[in-house]
Coordinates of C-alpha atoms in Angstrom, one line a residue:
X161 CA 9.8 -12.2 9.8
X162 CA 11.8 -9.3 9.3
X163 CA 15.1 -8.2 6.9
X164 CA 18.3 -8.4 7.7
X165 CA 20.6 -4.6 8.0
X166 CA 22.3 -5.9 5.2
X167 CA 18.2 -6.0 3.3
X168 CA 17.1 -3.2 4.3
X169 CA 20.3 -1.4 2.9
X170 CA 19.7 -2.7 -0.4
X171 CA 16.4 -1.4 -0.5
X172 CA 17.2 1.8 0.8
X173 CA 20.2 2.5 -1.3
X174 CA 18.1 2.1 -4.5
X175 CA 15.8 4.9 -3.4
X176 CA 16.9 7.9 -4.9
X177 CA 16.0 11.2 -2.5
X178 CA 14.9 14.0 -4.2
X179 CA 15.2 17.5 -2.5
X180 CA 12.7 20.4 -2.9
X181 CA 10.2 18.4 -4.8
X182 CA 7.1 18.9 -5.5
X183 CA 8.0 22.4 -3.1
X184 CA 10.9 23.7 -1.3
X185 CA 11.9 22.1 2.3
X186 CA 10.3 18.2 0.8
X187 CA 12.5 15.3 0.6
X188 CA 10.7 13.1 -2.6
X189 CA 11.5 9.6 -1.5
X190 CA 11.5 8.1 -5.5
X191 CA 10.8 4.4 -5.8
X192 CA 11.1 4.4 -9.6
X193 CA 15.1 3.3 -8.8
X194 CA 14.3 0.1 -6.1
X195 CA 11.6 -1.3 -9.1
X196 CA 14.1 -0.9 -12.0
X197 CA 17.1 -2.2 -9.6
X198 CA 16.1 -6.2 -10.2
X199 CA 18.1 -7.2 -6.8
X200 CA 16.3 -4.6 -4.4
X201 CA 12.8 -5.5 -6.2
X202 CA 12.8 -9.3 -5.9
X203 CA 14.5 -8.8 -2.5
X204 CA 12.0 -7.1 -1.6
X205 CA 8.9 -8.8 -3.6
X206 CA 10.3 -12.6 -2.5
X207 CA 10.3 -10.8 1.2
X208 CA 6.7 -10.2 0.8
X209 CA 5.3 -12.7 -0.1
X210 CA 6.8 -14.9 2.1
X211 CA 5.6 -12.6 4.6
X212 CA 2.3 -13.0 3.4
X213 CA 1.8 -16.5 2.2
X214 CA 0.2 -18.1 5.1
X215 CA -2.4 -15.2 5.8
X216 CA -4.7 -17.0 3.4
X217 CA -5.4 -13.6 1.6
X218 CA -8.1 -13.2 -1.0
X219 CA -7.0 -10.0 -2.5
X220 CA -4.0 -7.4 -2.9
X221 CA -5.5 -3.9 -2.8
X222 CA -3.3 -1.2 -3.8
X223 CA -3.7 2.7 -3.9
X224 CA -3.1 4.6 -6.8
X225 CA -1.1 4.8 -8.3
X226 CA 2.4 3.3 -6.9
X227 CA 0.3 0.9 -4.5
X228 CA -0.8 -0.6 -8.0
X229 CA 2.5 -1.7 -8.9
X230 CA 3.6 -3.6 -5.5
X231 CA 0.1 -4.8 -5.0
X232 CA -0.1 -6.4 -8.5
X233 CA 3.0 -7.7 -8.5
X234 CA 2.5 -9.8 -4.7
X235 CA -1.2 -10.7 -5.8
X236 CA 0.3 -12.7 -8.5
X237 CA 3.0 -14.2 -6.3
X238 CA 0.5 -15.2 -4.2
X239 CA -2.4 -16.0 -6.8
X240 CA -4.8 -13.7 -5.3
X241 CA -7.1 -11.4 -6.9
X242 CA -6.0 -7.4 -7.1
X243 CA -8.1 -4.6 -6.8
X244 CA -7.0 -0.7 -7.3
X245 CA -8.6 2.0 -5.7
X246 CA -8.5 4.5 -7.4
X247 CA -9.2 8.3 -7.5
X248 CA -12.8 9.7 -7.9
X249 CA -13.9 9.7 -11.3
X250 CA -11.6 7.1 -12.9
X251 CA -13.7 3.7 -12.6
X252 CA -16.0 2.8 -16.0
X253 CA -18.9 0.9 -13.4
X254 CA -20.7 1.7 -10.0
X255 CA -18.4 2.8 -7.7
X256 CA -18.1 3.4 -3.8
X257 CA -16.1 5.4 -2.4
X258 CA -14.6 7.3 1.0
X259 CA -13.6 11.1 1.2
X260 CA -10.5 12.0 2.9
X261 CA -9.4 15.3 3.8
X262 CA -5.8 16.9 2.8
X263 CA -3.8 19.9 4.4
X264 CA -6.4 22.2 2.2
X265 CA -10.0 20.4 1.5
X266 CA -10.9 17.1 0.3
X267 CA -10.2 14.2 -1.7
X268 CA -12.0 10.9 -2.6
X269 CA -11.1 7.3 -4.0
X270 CA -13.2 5.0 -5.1
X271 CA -13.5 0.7 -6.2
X272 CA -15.8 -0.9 -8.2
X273 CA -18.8 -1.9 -6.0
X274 CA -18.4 -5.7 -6.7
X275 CA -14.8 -5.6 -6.3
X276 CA -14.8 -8.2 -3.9
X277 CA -17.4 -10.1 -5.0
X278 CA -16.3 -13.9 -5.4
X279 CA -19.6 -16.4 -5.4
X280 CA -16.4 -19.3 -4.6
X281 CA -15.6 -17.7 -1.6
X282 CA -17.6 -19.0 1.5
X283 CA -16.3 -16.1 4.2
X284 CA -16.2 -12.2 4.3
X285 CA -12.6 -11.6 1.6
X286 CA -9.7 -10.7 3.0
X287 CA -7.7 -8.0 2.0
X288 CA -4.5 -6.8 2.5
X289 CA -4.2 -2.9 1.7
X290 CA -0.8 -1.9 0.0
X291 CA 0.5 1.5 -0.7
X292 CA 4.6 2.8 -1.1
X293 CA 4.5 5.2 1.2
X294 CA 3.1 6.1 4.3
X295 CA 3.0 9.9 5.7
X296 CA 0.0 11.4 7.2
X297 CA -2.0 8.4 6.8
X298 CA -5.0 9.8 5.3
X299 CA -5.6 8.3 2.2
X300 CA -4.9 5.1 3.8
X301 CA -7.5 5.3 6.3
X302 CA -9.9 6.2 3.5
X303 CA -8.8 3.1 1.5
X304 CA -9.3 0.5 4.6
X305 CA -12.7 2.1 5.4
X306 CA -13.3 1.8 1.7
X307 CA -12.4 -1.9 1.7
X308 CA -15.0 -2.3 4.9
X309 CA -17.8 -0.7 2.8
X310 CA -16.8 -3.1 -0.1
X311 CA -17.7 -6.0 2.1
X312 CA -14.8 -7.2 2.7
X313 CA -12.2 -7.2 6.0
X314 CA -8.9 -5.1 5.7
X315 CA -6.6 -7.7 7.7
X316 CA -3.4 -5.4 7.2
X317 CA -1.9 -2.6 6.3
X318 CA 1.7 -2.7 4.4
X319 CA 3.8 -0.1 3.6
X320 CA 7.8 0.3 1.4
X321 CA 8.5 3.2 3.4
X322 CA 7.2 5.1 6.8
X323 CA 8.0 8.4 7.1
X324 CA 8.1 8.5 11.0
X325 CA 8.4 11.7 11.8
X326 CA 4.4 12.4 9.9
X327 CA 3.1 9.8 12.5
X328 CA 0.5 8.4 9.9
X329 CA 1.3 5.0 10.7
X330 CA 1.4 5.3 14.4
X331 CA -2.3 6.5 13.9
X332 CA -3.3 4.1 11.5
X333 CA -2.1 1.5 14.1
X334 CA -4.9 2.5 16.0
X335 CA -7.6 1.2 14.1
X336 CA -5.7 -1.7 12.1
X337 CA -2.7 -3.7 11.9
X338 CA 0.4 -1.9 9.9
X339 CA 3.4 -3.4 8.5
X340 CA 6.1 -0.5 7.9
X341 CA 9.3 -2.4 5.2
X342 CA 11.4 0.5 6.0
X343 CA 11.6 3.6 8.5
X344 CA 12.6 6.3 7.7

């Protein structure tokens, strides 16, 4: 299932580019337009989930904080539980979590160690990960590994936007399935 031209130019007309932010020589791609645009967002939320109704998901996962928003928003289309991973320190219970590193150091995200917990269920959960954007690919590949450590099986990666050029999703293809909405 994919969109049409005509689709993925309404989706990529309502992101707004934003030059020399957060430093010089960055192109911001800024989702805040597609969500408050109501034709790009169900366009692209109807798209969704009728890409992923028959995948008999148990749970959305989305990354902080923008994965949140898509992720919540398809879990409820497709009345699935929805888990956010979040950064390090901003859980209230046990945690897990998976360090990734950045162009200087370290980061780490974390879920709630009974995030996937369901007594109803009778197989491992499965998750699809969701984030908005996909450049390097590192805090991705943090998140799925996290989702492994939570007991569960990350079935698929989706992403709004793939920034090409940064390879991350080329690499995260190595190690489990990607779905890219829009290249860029």
């Amino acid at each position: 299932m994919e969109l049409t031209q005509q689709e993925k130019n309404i989706l990529l007309d309502s992101i707004r580019e934003i030059k020399d932010f957060p430093q010089p020589g960055i192109i911001f791609r800024d989702i805040t337009t597609l969500l408050n645009n109501k034709e790009a967002f169900n366009l692209l939320m109807d798209f969704l989930t009728k890409r992923y109704q028959k995948y008999n998901l148990d749970y959305i996962a989305g990354i902080e904080s923008r994965g949140f928003i898509f992720g919540a928003a398809l879990a409820h289309s497709l009345g699935v539980g929805f888990v956010p991973i979040r950064k390090k320190g901003k859980l209230p219970y046990t945690t897990i979590s998976e360090k990734y590193s950045l162009e200087y150091g370290f980061s780490e995200i974390e879920i709630h160690i009974d995030a996937f917990k369901n007594e109803n269920l009778e197989h491992t959960p499965k998750v699809l990960l969701i984030d908005d954007l996909i450049a390097t690919g590192g805090t991705a590949y943090a998140a799925a590994n996290l989702i492994q450590k939570g007991g569960a099986t990350c079935i698929e990666v989706c992403f709004i936007i793939n920034l090409e050029s940064l390879k991350g999703s080329k690499e995260l293809e190595k190690i489990i399935p990607v779905f890219n909405v829009l290249d860029l």
